[in-house]
XYZ file of C-alpha atoms in Angstrom:
652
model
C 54.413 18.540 4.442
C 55.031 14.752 5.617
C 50.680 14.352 6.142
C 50.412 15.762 2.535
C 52.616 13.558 1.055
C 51.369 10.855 2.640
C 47.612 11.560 1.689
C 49.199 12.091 -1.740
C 50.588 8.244 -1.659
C 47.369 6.731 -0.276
C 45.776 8.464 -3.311
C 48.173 7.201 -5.612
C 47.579 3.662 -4.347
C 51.097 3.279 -3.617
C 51.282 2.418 -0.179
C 51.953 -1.570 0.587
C 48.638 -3.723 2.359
C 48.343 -5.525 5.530
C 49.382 -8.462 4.027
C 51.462 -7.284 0.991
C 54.686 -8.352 0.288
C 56.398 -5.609 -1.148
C 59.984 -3.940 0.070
C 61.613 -0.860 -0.932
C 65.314 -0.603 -0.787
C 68.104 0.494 -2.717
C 66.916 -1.577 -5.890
C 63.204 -0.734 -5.354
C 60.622 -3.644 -4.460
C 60.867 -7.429 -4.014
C 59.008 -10.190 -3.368
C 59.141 -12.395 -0.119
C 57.588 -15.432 0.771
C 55.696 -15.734 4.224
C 55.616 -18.477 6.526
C 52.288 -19.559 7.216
C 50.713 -19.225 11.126
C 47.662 -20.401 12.971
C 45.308 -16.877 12.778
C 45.277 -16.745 16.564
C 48.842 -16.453 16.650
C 48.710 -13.491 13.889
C 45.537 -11.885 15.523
C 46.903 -11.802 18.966
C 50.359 -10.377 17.545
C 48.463 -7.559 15.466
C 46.576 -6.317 18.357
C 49.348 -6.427 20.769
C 51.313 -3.812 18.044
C 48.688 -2.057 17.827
C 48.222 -1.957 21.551
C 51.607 -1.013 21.991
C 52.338 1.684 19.525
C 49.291 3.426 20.995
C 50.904 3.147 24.429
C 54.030 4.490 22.691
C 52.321 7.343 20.778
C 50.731 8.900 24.127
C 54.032 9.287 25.362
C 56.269 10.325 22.211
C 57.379 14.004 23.724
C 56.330 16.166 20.888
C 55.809 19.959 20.067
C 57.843 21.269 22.836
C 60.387 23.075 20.412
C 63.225 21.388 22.081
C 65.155 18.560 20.220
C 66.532 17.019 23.240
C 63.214 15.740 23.708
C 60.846 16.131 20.805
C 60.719 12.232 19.508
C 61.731 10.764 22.574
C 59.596 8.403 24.181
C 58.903 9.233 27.867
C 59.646 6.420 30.273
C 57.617 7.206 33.879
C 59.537 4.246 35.356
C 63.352 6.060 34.657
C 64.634 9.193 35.073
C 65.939 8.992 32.012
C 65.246 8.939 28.076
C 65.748 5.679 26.643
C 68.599 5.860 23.884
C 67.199 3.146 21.989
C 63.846 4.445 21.856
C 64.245 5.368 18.169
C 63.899 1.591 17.619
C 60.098 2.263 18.074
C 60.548 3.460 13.974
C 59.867 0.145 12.825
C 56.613 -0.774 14.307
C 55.316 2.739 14.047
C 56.246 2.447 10.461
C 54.761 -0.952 10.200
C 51.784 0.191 11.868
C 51.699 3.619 9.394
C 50.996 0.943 6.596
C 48.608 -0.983 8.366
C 45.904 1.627 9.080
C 47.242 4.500 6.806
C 46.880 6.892 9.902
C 49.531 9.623 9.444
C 49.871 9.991 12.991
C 52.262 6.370 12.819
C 54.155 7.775 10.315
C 54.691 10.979 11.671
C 55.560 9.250 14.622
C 58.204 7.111 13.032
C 60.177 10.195 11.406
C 59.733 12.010 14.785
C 61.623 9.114 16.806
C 64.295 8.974 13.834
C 65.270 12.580 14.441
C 65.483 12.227 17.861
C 68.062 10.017 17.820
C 69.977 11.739 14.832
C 69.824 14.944 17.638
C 70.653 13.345 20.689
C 72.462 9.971 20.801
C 74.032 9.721 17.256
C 78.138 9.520 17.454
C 80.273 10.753 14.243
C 81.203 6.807 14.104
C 77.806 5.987 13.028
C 76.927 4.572 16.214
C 73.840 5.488 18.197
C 74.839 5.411 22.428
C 72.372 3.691 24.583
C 71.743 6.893 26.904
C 72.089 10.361 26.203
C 75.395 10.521 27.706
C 77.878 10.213 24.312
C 80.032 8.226 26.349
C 77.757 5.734 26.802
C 77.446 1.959 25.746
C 77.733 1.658 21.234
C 76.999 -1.711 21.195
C 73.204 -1.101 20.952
C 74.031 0.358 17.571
C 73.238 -3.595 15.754
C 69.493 -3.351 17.288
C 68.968 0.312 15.780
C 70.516 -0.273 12.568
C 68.426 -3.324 12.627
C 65.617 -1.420 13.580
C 65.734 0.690 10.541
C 66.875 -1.765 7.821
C 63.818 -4.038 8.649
C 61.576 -0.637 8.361
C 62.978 0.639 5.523
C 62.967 -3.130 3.977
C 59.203 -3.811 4.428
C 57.922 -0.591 4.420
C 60.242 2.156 2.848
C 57.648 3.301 0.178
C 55.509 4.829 3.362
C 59.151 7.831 2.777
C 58.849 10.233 0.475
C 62.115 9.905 -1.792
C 64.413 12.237 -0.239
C 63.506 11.120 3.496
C 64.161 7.431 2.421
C 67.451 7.810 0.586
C 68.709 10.099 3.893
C 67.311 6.884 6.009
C 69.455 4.469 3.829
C 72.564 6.850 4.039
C 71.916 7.088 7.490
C 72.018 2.859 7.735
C 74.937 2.598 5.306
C 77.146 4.858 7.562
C 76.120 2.897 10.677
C 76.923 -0.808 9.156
C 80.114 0.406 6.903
C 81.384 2.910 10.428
C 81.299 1.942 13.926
C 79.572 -1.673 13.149
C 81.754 -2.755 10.157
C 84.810 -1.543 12.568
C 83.916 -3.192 15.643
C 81.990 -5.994 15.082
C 84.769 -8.340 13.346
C 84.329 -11.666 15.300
C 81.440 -12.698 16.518
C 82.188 -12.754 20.477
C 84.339 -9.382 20.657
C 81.335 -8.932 23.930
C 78.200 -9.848 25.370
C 77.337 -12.672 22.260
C 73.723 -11.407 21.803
C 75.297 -8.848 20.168
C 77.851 -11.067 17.162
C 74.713 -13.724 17.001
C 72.468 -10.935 15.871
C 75.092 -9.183 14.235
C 74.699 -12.157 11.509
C 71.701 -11.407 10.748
C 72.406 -7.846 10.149
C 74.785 -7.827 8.535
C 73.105 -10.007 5.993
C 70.004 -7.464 6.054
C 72.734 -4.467 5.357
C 74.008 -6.497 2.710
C 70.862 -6.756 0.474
C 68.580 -3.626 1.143
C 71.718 -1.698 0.279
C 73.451 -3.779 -2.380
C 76.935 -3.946 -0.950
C 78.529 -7.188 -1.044
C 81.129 -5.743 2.103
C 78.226 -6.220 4.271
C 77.139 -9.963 3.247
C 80.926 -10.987 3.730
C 80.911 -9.938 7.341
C 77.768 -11.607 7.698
C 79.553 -14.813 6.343
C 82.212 -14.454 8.350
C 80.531 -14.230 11.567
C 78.277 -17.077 10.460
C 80.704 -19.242 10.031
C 81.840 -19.596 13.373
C 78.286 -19.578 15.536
C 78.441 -23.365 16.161
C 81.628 -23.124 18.132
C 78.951 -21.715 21.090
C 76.439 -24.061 22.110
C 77.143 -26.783 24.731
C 76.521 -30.584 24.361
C 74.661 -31.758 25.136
C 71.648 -29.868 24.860
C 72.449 -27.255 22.715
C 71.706 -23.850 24.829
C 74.113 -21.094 23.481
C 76.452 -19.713 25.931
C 78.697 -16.425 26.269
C 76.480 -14.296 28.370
C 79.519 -13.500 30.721
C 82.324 -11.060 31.656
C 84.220 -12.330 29.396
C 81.813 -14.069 27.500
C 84.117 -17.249 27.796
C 84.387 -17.028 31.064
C 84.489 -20.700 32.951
C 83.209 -21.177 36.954
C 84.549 -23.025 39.447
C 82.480 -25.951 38.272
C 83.503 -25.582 34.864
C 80.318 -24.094 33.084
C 80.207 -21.614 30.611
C 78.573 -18.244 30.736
C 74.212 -19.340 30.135
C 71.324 -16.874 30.012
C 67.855 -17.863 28.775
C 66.644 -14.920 28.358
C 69.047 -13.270 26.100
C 69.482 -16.078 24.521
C 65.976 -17.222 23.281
C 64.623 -13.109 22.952
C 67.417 -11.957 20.978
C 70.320 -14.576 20.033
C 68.820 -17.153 18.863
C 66.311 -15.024 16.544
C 69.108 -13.170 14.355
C 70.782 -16.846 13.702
C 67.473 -17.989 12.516
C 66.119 -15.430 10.351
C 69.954 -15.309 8.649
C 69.520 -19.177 8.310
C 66.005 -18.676 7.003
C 67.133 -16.619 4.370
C 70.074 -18.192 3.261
C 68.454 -21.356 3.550
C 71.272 -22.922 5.372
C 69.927 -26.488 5.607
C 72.938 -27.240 7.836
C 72.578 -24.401 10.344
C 68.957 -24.996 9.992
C 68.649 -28.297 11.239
C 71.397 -27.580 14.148
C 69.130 -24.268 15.063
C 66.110 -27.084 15.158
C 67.870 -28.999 17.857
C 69.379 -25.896 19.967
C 65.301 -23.939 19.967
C 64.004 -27.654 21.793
C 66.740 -27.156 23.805
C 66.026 -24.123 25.282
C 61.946 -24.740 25.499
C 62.666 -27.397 27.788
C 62.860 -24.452 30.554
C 59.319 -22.576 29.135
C 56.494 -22.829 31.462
C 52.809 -24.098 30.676
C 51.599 -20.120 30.830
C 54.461 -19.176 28.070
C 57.031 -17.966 30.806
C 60.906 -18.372 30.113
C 62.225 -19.780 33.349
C 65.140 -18.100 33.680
C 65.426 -17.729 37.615
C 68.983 -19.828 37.240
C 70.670 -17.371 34.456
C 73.501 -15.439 34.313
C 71.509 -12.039 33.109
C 68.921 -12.830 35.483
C 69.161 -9.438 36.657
C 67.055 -8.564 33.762
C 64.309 -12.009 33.950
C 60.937 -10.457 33.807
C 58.908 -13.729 33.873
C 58.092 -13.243 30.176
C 61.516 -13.128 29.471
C 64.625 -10.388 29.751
C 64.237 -6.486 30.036
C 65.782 -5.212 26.862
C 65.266 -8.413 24.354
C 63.050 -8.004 21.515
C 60.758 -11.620 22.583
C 61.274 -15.492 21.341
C 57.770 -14.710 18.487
C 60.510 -14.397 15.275
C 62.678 -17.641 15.958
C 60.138 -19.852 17.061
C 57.337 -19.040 14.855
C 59.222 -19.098 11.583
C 60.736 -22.514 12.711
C 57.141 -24.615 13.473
C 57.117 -25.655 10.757
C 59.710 -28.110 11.966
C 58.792 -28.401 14.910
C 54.818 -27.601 15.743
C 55.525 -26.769 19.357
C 56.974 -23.986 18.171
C 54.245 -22.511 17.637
C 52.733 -23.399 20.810
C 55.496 -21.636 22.669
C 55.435 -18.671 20.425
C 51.608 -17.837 21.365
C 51.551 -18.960 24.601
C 54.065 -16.463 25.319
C 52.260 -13.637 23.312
C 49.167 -14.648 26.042
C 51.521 -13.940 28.771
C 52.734 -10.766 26.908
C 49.183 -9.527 27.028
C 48.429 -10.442 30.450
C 51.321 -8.506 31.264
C 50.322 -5.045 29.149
C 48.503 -2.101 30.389
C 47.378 1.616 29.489
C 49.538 0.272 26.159
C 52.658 -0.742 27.775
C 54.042 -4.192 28.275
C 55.054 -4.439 32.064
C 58.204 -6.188 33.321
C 56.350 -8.337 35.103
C 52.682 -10.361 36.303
C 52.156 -7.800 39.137
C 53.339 -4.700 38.114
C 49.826 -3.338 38.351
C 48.663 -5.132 41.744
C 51.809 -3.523 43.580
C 51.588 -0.165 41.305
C 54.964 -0.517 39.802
C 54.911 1.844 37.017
C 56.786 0.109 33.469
C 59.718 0.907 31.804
C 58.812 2.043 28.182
C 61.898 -0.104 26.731
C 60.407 -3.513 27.329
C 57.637 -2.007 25.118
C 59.518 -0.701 21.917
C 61.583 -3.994 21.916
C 58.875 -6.277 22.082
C 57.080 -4.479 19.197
C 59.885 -4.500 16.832
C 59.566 -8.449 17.149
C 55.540 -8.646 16.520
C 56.001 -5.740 13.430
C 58.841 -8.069 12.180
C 56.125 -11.697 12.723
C 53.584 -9.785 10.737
C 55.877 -8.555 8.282
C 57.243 -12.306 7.680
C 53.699 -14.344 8.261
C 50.422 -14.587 6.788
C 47.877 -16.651 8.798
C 45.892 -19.350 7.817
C 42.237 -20.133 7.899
C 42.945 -23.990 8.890
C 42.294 -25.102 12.473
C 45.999 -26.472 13.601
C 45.649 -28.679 17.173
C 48.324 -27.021 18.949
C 51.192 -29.648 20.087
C 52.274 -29.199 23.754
C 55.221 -27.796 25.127
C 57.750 -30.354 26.903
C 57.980 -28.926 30.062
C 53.803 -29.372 30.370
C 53.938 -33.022 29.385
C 57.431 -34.102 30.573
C 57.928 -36.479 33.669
C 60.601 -36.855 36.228
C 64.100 -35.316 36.726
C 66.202 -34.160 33.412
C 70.237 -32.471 34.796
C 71.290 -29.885 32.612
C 74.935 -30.682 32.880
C 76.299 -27.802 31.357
C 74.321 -25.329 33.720
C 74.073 -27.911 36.943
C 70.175 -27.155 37.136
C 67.939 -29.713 37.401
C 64.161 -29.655 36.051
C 61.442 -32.126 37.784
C 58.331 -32.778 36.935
C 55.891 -34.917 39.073
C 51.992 -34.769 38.930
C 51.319 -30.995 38.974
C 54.207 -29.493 39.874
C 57.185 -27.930 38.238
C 60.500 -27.454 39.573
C 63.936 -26.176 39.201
C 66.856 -26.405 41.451
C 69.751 -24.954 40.624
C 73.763 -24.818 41.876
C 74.379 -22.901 38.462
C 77.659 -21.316 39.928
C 78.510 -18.939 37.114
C 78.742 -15.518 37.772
C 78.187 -12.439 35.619
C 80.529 -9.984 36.799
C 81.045 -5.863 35.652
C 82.961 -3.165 36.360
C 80.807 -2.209 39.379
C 80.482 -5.533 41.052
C 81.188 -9.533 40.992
C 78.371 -10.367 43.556
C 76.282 -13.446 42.846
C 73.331 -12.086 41.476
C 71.255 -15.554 40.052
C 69.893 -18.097 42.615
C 72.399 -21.031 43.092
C 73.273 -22.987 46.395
C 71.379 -25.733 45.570
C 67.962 -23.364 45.418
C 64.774 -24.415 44.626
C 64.733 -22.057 42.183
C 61.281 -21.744 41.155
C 58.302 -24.135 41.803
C 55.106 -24.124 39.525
C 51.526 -25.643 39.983
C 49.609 -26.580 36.572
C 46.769 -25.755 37.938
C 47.063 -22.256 39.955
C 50.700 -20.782 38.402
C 54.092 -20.438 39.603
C 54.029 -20.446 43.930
C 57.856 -20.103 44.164
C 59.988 -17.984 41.845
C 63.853 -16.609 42.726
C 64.972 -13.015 42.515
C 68.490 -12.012 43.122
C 69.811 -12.510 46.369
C 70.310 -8.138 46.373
C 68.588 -6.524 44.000
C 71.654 -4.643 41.993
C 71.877 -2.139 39.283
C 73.944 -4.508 37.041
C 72.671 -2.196 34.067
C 71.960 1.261 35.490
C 70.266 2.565 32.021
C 68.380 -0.638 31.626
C 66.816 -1.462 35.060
C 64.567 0.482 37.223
C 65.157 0.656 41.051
C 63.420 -1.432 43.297
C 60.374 0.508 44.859
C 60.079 -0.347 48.517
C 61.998 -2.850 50.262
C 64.858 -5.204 48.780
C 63.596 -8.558 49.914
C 64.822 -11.965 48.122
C 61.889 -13.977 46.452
C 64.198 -16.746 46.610
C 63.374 -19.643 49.178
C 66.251 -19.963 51.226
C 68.503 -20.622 54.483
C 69.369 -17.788 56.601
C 70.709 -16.723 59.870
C 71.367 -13.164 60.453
C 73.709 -12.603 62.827
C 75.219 -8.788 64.424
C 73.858 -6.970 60.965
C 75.022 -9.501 58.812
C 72.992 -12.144 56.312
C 74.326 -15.696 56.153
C 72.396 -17.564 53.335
C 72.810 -20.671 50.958
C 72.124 -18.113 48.120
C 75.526 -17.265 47.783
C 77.322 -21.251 48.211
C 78.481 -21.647 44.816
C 79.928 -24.865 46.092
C 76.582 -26.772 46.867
C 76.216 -30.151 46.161
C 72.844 -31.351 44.830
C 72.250 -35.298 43.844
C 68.454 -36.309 43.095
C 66.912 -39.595 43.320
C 63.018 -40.647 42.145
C 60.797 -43.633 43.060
C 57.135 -44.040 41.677
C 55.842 -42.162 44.344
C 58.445 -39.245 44.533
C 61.095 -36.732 43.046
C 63.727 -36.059 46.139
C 66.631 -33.483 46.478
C 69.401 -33.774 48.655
C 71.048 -30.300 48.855
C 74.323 -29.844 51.083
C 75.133 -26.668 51.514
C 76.849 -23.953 53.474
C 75.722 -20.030 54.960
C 77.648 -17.203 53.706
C 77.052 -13.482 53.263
C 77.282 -11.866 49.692
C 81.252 -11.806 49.965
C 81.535 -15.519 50.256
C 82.101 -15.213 53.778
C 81.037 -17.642 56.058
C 80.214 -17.426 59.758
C 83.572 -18.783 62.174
C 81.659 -19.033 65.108
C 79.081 -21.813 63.847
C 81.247 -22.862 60.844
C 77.254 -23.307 59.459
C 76.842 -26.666 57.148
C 72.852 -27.684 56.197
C 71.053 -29.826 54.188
C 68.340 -29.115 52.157
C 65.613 -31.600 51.108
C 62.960 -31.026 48.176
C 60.320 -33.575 48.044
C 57.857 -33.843 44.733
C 54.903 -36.009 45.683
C 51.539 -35.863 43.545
C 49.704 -33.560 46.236
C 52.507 -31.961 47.858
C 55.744 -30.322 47.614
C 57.814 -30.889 51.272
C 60.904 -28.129 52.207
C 62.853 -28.878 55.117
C 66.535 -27.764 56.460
C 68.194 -28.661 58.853
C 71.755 -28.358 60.565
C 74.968 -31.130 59.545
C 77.002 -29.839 62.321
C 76.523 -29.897 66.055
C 78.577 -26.381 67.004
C 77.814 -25.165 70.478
C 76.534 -21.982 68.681
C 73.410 -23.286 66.650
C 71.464 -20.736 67.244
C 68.330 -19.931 65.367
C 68.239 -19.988 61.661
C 65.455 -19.469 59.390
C 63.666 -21.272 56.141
C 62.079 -18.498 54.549
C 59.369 -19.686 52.166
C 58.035 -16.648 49.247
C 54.963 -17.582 47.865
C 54.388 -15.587 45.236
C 50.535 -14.182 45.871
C 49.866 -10.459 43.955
C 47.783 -8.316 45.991
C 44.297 -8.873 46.468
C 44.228 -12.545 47.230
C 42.723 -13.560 50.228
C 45.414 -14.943 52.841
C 44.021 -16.846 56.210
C 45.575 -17.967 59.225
C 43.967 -21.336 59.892
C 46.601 -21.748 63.346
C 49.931 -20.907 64.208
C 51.522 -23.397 61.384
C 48.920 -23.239 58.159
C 48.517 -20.363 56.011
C 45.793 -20.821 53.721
C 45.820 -18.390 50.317
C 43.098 -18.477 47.874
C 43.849 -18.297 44.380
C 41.587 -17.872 41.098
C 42.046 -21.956 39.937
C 42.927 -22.928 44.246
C 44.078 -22.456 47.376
C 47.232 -22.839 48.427
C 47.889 -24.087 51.844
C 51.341 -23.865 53.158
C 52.078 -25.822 56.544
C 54.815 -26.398 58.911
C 56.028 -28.295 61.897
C 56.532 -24.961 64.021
C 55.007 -21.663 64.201
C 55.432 -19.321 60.758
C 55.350 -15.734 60.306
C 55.599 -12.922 58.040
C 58.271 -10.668 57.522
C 57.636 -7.773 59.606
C 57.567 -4.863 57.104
C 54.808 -7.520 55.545
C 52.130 -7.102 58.399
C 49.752 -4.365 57.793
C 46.483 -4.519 59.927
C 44.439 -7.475 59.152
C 45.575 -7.630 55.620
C 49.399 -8.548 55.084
C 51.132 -6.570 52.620
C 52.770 -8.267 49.705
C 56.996 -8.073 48.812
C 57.984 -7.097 45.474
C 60.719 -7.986 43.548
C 61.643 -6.176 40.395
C 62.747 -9.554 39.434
C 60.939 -11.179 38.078
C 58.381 -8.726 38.580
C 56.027 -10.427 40.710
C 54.278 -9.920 44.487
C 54.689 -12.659 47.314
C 53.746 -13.132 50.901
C 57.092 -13.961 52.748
C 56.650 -16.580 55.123
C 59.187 -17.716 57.461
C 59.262 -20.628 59.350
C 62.916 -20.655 62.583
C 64.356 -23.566 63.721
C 65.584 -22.712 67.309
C 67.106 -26.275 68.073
C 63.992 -27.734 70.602
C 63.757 -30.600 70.386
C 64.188 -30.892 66.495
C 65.830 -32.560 63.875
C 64.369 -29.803 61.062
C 62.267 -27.353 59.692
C 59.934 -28.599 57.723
C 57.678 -26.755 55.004
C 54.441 -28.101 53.270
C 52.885 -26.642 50.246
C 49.868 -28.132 48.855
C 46.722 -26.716 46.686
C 43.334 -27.939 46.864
């Protein structure tokens, strides 16, 4: 019936084009203008949703005659269904109009039913897992999900299939959502930040002026939560105004820039809220000043870190919407908007979009969420963009062009810059903490968070200092052994692991000459319950030097106890599988890269973590975050006849 229908609307002419601007919803079509792109940006976004819902489509459960998993999307990375994989409508729908293959549409009404089977609540609500006691909140990003599909492409419904979609939305937004969401940081505030948007959407596709109040509402209080003075939005925390030790507030990148920050700026957009606009303007350069040259977010320092997956965060929908419907105000924009679709397509495979760079060197299979999410975003850029036939120069991002050493007071992370190389150190002490645990999870002590070479890629990156299950639903378990990316401090002593990781009272001070960036860390060892080691009372300092050719690590002990003992600066860098790795002597480690070779050099003997050495060839540590292989050197400090350890990374 749905196939015949369809071939009955293709004949009719009836179905919307590639590029047409035609919505159905409750009053029947309107026009919409589209923000112009550079085509490379609009090709590269079409074939990664095309890509994608292909990936999807082979695993959409179908036929099986049971409706707790016909529509579902199977996930070979969880041992669970994905609640939210009903989001998946909206691109398959998008994607139904594209090619006018039935299989997309019949896809899209398959994934709707699932959910109206198997996570839909008598609230209106849609649970993130199966389990109807599970987390509502999701409920914004579905009912978004299906207001954006029914808005650009409702006429791919036959009548009576739409108007049960739009009752469907209506008792969503006017049940649970309308009853819940009444200020704007009642939780997590991804979730009142997009709820602005929403509500707005809810408002017009189903002409009820209840709906664009809320959205008001809600809108009128987003400025109260971004910091000064460099505008990154913060409430990412349990509670979301949560204050550390230091005083900071409760900052994730990830969420912020992949989900946040996009439903303020399409409700701004289509308001036209010069105001909120121009403020928007200033808070988006704000947070590019931590993207990457390849397009990564660095958000090794956040407070959702558990989630960073280099691109980004696990369950975000991707930074495309907010930045490329802004360049026009600001061109690099633009630039960060493709150059993170690039890394999005480095990172896909067999049609999935991995959480990671080396999912596929250390044969991690991917979570099918970061997949659905990420296509709503590039269905929702093609929906809103047409491209344009004029060659634009591309204007670079800051953190490619940027020199020297900018402090991020609000967060206490520090960016450098000097020749090639690309730093962060952070002592971000805030800590995001649930009902199963308030362990550190993000880098801080004074860390050199993550360390990046123009020319061959990132060498250092952090994990957490324990790999937890902060999100059971939403992560997937760590395959193999937990080992911190994180360069680091550590002395483990009668089972238990001392490190700076977990000092969220390091101090850090910086100072830079002509011919160097330097960091003076002092820090203290504890274990993950902030408890530090009587018998050696451990204090250190830490030292980061930036010099043109070099990067220079070294640690070494403040305090003079008569139980030194050995400690250890263990040194990640990050190398996928399949890269040649040479012993040159006892204190170089050569590693050959596409674009260079690394050479990493000490003043005393380094070695791999044991479970590391395999043969000949050394076996690479994976980290689930932020999804990305490294060979874990370690150089000890054993108190002969030395001030320090000392650490040497170069690339030639």
């Amino acid at each position: 019936m749905l196939r015949r229908e369809f071939a009955r609307l293709i004949s009719l002419g009836t179905l919307g084009g590639l590029y047409g601007t035609r919505q159905v919803g409750a009053a029947g079509p309107v026009e919409e203008p589209k923000k112009i792109i550079t085509k490379e940006l609009h090709t590269l976004a079409k074939d990664l949703l095309s890509e994608w819902c292909d990936g999807m489509l082979r695993r959409q459960i179908r036929a099986t005659g049971d409706i707790t998993l016909d529509g579902a999307l199977r996930c070979d990375a969880c041992a669970h269904l994905h609640g939210r994989c009903s989001d998946a409508l909206y691109p398959f729908l998008k994607v139904a109009n594209t090619t006018k293959q039935p299989k997309y549409l019949d896809a899209a009404v398959a994934a709707f039913d699932w959910a109206e089977n198997n996570v839909s609540r008598e609230d209106g609500s849609w649970t993130t897992g199966t389990n109807p006691r599970s987390w509502r909140g999701t409920s914004i990003f579905g009912a978004i999900a299906r207001a954006e599909a029914l808005h650009y492409h409702g006429e791919m419904l036959d009548e009576s299939r739409r108007n049960t979609w739009l009752e469907r939305l209506d008792r969503a937004a006017g049940g649970y959502l309308y009853s819940d969401f009444r200020q704007i940081d009642f939780t997590n505030l991804n979730y009142g930040m997009t709820a602005v948007y929403g509500f707005h959407l809810f408002g017009r596709l189903l002409n009820d002026p209840k709906y664009t109040r809320r959205s008001e509402q809600l809108a009128a209080s987003v400025k109260e939560f971004f910091t000064e003075p460099n505008r990154l939005l913060w409430g990412e925390g349990k509670p979301n105004d949560n204050r550390s030790g230091r005083g900071l507030p409760a900052v994730d990148l990830g969420y912020n820039v992949e989900e946040s920050l996009n439903g303020l700026v399409l409700y701004a957009l289509d308001v036209n809220d010069v105001s909120l606009l121009e403020f928007l303007t200033k808070s988006l350069e704000g947070h590019l000043q931590f993207m990457l040259p390849d397009g990564a977010w660095d958000n090794s320092w956040g407070t959702r870190s558990a989630k960073w997956s280099y691109w980004g965060s696990r369950t975000t929908d991707g930074c495309q919407p907010a930045y490329a419907l802004m360049a026009d105000r600001n061109p690099a924009f633009e630039t960060a908007a493709l150059r993170n679709a690039e890394l999005l397509k480095r990172c896909t495979s067999d049609g999935l979009l991995h959480g990671g760079p080396h999912y596929v060197s250390h044969q991690v299979a991917p979570c099918v969420h970061h997949t659905f999410a990420h296509a709503k975003a590039m269905a929702l850029l093609l929906d809103k963009t047409q491209p344009t036939e004029t060659k634009r120069e591309l204007q670079p991002l800051p953190r490619l062009s940027s020199t020297g050493v900018k402090h991020f007071p609000e967060l206490d992370v520090w960016l450098a810059s000097k020749g090639p190389w690309r730093a962060t150190v952070s002592a971000y002490d805030s800590i995001y903490k649930t009902k199963s645990t308030d362990h550190i999870q993000q880098p801080t002590g004074g860390s050199l968070a993550l360390l990046y070479h123009t020319r061959v890629g990132t060498v250092l990156a952090s994990s957490m200092a324990r790999y937890l299950l902060v999100e059971p639903l939403n992560q997937q378990p760590q395959p193999g052994q937990d080992f911190p990316l994180t360069t680091r401090i550590e002395r483990r002593l009668d089972e238990h692991w001392y490190t700076n990781l977990y000092d969220l009272e390091a101090t850090v001070t910086s100072h830079e000459t002509g011919k160097e960036i330097r960091f003076e860390v002092a820090t203290q060892l504890q274990d993950e319950d902030r408890q530090r080691d009587e018998a050696s009372r451990d204090q250190f300092q830490l030292n980061y030097c930036l010099q043109d050719d070099r990067v220079q690590i070294s640690a070494s002990p403040l305090t003079s106890g008569q139980d030194q003992g050995v400690f250890s600066l263990v040194v990640p860098i990050i190398s996928p599988s399949g890269e040649t790795v040479r012993f040159v002597s006892k204190t170089q480690i050569e590693i050959e890269k596409p674009e260079g070779r690394v050479v990493c050099s000490a003043n005393v003997p380094l070695r791999l973590e044991a479970n590391a050495i395999d043969g000949k060839s050394p076996r690479r540590i994976f980290n689930m975050v932020p999804g990305m292989e490294a060979l874990p050197i370690i150089a000890e400090y054993s108190g002969e006849d030395l001030d320090e350890i000392r650490v040497e990374i170069s690339v030639v």
